[in-house]
mmCIF file of C-alpha atoms in Angstrom:
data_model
loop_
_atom_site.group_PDB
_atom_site.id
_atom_site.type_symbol
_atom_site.label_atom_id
_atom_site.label_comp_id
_atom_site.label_asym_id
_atom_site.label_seq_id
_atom_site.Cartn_x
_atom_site.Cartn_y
_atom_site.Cartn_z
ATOM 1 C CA UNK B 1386 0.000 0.000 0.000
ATOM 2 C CA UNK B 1387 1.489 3.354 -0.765
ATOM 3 C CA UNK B 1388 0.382 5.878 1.876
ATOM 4 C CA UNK B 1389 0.365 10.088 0.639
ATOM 5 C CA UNK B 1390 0.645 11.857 4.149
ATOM 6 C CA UNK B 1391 0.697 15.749 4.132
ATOM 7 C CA UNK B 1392 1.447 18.080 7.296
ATOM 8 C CA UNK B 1393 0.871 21.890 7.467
ATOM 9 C CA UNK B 1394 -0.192 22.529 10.315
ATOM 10 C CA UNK B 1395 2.589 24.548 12.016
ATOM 11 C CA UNK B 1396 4.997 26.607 10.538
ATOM 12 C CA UNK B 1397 6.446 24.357 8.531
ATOM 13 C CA UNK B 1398 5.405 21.955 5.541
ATOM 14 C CA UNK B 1399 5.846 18.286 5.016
ATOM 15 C CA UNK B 1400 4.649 15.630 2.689
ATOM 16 C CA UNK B 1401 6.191 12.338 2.754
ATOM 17 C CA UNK B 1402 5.081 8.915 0.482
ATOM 18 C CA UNK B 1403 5.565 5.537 2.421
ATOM 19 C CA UNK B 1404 5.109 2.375 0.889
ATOM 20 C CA UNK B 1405 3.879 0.002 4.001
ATOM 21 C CA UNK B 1406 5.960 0.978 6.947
ATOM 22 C CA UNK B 1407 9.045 2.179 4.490
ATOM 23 C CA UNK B 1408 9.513 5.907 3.932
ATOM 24 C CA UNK B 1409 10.450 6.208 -0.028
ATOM 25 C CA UNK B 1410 10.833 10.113 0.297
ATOM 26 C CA UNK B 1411 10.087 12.803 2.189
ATOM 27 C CA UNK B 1412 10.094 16.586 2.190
ATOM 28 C CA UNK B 1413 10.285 19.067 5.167
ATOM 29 C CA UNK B 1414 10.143 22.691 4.045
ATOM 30 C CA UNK B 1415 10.765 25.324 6.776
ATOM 31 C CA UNK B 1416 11.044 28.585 4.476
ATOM 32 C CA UNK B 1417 9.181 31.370 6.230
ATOM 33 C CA UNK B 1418 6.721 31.298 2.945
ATOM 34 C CA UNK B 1419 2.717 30.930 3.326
ATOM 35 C CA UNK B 1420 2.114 27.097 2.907
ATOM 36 C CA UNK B 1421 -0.574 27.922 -0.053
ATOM 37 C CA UNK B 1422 2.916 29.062 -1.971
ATOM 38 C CA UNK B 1423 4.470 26.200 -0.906
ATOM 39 C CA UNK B 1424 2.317 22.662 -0.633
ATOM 40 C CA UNK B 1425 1.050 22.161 -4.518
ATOM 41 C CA UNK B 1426 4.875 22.676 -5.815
ATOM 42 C CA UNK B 1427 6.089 20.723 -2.705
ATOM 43 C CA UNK B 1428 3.666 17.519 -3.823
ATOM 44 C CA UNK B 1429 4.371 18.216 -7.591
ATOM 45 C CA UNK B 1430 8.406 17.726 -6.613
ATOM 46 C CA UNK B 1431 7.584 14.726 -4.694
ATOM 47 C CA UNK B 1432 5.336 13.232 -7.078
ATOM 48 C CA UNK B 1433 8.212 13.884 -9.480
ATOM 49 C CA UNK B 1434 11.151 12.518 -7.777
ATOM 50 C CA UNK B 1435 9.448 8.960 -6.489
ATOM 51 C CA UNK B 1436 7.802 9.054 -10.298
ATOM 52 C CA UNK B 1437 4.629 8.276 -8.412
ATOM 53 C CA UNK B 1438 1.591 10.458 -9.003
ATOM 54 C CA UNK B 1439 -1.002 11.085 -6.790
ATOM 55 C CA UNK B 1440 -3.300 9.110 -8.240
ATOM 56 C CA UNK B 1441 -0.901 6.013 -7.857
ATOM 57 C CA UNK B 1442 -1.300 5.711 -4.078
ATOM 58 C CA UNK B 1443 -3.666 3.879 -1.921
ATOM 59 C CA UNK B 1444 -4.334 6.254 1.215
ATOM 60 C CA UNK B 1445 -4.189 9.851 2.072
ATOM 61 C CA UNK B 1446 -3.171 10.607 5.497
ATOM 62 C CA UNK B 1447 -2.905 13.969 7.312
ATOM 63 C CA UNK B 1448 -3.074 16.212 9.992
ATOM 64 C CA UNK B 1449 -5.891 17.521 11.498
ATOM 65 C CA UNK B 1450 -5.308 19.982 13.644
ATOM 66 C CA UNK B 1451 -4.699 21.307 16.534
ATOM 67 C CA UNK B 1452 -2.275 24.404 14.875
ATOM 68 C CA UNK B 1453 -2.304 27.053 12.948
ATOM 69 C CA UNK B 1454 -5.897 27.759 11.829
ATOM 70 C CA UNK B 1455 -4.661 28.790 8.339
ATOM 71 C CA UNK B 1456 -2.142 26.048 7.829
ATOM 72 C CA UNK B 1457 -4.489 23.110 9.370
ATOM 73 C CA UNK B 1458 -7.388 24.799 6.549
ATOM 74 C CA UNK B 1459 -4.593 24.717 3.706
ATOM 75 C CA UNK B 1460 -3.286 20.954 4.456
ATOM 76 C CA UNK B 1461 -7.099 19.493 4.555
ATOM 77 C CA UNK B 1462 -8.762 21.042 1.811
ATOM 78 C CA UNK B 1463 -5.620 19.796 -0.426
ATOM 79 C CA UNK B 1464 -6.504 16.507 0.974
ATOM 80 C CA UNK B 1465 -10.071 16.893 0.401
ATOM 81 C CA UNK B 1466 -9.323 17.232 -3.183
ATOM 82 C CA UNK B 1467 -6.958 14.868 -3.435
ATOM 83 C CA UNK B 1468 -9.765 12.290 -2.448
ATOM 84 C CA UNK B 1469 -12.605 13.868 -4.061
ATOM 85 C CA UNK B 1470 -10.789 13.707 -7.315
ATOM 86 C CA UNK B 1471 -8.715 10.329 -6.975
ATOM 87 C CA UNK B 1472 -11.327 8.539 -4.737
ATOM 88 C CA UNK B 1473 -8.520 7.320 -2.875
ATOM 89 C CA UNK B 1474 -9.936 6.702 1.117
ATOM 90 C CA UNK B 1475 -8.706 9.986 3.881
ATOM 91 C CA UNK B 1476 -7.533 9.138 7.590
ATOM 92 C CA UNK B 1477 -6.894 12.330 9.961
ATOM 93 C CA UNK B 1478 -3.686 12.697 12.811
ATOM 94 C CA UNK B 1479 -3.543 14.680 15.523
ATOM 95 C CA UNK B 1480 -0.797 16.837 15.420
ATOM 96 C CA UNK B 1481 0.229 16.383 18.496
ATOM 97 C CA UNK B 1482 0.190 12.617 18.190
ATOM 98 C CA UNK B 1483 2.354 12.674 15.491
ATOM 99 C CA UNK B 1484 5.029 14.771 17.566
ATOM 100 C CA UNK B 1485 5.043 12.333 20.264
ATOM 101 C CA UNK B 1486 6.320 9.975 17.629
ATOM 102 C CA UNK B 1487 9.577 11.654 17.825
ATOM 103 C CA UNK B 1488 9.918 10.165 21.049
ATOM 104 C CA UNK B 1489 10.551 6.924 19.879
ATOM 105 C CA UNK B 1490 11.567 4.782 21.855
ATOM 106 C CA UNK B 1491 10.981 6.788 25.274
ATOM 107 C CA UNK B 1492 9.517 4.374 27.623
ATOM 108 C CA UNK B 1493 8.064 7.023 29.680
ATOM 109 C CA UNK B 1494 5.520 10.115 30.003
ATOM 110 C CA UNK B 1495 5.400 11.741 26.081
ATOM 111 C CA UNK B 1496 3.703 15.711 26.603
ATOM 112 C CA UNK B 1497 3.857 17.245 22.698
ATOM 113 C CA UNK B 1498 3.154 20.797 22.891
ATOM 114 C CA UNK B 1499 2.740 23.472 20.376
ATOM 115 C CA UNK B 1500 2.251 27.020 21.267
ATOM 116 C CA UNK B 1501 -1.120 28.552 21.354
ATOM 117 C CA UNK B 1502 -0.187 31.926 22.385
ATOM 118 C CA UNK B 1503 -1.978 34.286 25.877
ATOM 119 C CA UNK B 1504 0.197 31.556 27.972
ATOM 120 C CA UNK B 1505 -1.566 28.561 26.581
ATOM 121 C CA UNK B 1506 -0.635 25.276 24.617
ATOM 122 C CA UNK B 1507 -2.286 22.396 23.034
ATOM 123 C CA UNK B 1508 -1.216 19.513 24.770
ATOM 124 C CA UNK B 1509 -1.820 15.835 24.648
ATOM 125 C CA UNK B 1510 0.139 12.969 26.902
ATOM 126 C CA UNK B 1511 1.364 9.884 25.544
ATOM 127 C CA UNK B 1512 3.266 6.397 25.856
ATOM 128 C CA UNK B 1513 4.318 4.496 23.330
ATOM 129 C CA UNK B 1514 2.519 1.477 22.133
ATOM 130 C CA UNK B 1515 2.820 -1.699 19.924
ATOM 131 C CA UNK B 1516 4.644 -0.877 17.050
ATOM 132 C CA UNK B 1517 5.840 2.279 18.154
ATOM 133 C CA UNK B 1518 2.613 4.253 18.072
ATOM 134 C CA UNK B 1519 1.664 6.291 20.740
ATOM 135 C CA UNK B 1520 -1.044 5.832 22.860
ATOM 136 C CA UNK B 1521 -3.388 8.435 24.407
ATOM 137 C CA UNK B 1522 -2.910 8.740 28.166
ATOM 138 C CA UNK B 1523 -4.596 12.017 28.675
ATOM 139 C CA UNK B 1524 -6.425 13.489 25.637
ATOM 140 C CA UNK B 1525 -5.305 16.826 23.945
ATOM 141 C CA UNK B 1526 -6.343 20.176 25.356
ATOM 142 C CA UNK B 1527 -6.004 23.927 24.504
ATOM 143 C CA UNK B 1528 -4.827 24.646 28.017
ATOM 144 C CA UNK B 1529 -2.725 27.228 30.437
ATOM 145 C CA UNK B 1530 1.049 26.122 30.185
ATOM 146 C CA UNK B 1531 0.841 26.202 34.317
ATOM 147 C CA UNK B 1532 -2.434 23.912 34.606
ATOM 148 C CA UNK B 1533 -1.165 21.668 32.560
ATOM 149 C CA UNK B 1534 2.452 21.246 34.423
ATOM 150 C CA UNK B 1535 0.333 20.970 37.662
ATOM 151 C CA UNK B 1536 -1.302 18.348 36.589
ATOM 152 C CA UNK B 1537 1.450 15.862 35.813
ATOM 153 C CA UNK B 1538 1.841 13.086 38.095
ATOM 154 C CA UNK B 1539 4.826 12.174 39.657
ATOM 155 C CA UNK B 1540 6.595 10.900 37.068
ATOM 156 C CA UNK B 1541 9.529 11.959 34.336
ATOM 157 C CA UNK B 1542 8.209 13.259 31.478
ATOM 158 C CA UNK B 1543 9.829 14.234 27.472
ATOM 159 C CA UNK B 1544 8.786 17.338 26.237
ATOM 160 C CA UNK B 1545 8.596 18.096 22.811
ATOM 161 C CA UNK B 1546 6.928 20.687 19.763
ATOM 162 C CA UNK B 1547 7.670 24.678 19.782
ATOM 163 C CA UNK B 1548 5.660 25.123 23.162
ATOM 164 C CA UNK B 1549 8.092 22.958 25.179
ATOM 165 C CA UNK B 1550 10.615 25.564 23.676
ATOM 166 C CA UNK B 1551 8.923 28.341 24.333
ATOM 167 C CA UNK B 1552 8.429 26.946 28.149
ATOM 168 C CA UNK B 1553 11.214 24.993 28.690
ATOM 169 C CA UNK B 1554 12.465 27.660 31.860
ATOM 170 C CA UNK B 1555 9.502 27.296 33.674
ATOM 171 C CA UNK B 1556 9.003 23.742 32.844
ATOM 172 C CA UNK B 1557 12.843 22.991 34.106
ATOM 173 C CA UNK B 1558 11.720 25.234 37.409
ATOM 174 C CA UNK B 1559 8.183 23.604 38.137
ATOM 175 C CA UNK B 1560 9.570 19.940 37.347
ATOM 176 C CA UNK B 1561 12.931 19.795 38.424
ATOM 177 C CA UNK B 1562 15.033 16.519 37.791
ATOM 178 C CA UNK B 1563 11.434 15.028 36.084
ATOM 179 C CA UNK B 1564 11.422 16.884 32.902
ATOM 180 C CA UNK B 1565 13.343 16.310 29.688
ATOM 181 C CA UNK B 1566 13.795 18.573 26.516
ATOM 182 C CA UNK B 1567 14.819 16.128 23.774
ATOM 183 C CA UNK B 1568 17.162 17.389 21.019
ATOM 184 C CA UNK B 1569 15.602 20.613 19.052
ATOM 185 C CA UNK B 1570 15.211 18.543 15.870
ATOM 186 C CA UNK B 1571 12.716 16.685 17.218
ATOM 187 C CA UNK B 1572 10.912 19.401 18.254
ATOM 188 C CA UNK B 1573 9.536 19.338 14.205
ATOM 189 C CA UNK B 1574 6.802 17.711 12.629
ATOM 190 C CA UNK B 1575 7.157 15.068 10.307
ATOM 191 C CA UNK B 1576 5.254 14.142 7.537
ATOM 192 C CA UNK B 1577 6.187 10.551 7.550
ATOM 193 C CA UNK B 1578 4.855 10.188 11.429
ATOM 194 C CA UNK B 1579 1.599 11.046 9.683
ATOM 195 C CA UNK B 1580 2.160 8.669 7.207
ATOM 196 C CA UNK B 1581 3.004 5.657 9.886
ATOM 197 C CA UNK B 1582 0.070 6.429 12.675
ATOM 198 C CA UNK B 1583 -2.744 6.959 9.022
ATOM 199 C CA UNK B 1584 -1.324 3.559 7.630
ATOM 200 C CA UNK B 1585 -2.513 1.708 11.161
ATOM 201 C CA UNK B 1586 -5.412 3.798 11.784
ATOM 202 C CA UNK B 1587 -6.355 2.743 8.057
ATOM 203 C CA UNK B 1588 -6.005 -0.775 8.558
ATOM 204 C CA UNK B 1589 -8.105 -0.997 12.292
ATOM 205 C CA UNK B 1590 -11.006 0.584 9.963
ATOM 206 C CA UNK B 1591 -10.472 4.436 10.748
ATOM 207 C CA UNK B 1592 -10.884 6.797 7.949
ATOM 208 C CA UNK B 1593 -12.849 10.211 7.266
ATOM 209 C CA UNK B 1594 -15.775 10.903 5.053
ATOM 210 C CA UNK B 1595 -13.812 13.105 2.325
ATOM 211 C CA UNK B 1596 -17.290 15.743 1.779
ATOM 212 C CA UNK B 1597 -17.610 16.073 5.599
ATOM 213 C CA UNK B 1598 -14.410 16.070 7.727
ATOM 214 C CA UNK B 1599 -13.363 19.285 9.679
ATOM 215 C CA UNK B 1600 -10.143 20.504 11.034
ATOM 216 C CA UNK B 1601 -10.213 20.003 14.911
ATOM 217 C CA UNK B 1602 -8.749 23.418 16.099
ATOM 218 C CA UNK B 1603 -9.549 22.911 20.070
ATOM 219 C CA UNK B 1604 -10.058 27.155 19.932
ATOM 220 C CA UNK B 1605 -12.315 29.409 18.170
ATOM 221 C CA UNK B 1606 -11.028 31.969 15.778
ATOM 222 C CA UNK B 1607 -10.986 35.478 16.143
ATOM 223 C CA UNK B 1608 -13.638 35.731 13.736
ATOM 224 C CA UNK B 1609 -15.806 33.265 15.492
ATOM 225 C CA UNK B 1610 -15.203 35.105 19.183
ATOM 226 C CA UNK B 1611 -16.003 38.423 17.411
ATOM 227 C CA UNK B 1612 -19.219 36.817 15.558
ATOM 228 C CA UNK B 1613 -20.373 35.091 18.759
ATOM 229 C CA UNK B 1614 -19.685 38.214 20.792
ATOM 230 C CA UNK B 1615 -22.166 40.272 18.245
ATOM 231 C CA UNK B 1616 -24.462 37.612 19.198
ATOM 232 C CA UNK B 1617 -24.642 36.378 15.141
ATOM 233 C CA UNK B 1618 -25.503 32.419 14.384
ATOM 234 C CA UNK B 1619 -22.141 30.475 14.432
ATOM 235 C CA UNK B 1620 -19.705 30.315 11.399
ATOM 236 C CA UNK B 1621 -19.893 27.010 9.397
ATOM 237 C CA UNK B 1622 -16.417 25.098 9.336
#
């Protein structure tokens, strides 16, 4: 089976094409650009170099949210129209699941977080499973960077994703000797993560209706506080 898995849903870009469990290629594109100049070109280059076009593989996988609410909308409507036009089937990730796959093989506590800005992150915790695939422990949260380290039981825990950088101080000072920052590479997303966690979602039966899947952004927009705030009828996906 040859798995398309796309990830835009931070600052960066990645699409990577996996055939089973094997990674043939992958592309991580961190170039300060808007991800609408960058994804089609990105997956034309891809397609190009592995000589496989999109309409070749079996199984779109990608990432769902939570993240940037313009980069989660960019990565699933090209998805969306991947599958409408292929007819090839769609699983979602969680973003933050695929960042605790960086973590392989940590035995331990796995707490991805990505920076949600007004001293909150999304946050999920994790151990790894069978096959390397994390499992949920506690589910993902848009939550205040202080709640959340309260929380933690008694226990050493990896940090990873741009909030654990953005925290790592007052982590290191509210969990001292029980917290570790793993190397700043792994702090990024990769597309082929995506790729791995889709391919065994696919195969338990998991996979999204292609006409009716939303992002899962765990906040409102601006737009959405300002609309409810007028007290208008809430914005459609």
């Amino acid at each position: 089976m040859l798995t398309l898995a796309i990830e835009t849903t931070t600052k960066t870009v990645g699409l990577a094409i996996l055939r089973e469990e094997e990674i043939l290629a992958e592309l991580y594109l961190s170039l300060g650009r808007h991800h609408a100049e960058i994804l089609l070109p990105a997956l034309e280059k891809l397609c190009l170099l592995t000589g496989l076009p999109a309409a070749r593989v079996d199984l779109l996988a990608c990432t769902i949210g939570p993240g940037s609410f313009t980069g989660v909308r960019i990565g699933v409507s090209t998805v969306k129209g991947l599958a409408l036009a292929t007819g090839k089937p769609v699983v979602g990730v969680s973003t933050l699941e695929a960042l605790a796959m960086n973590a392989v093989p940590y035995p331990n506590l796995i707490c991805p977080m990505l920076d949600a800005r007004k001293n909150q992150v999304y946050a999920g915790l994790y151990r790894m499973g069978k096959g390397s695939i994390p499992e949920v422990v506690r589910a993902e949260r848009l939550v205040d960077v202080n709640t959340l380290l309260a929380d933690l039981d008694d226990e050493e825990v990896v940090f990873l994703g741009d909030g654990a950088a953005r925290y790592e101080k007052l982590i290191g000072e509210r969990l001292p000797g029980r917290c570790m920052h793993d190397d700043s590479r792994l702090h990024n997303l990769r597309a082929s993560a995506v790729g791995l966690i889709g391919l065994r979602r696919y195969r338990n039966g998991d996979r999204l209706d292609p006409l009716t899947f939303t992002p899962r952004y765990l906040r409102l927009s601006e737009a959405e506080i300002k609309h409810r705030v007028a007290g208008a009828a809430p914005l459609r996906p």
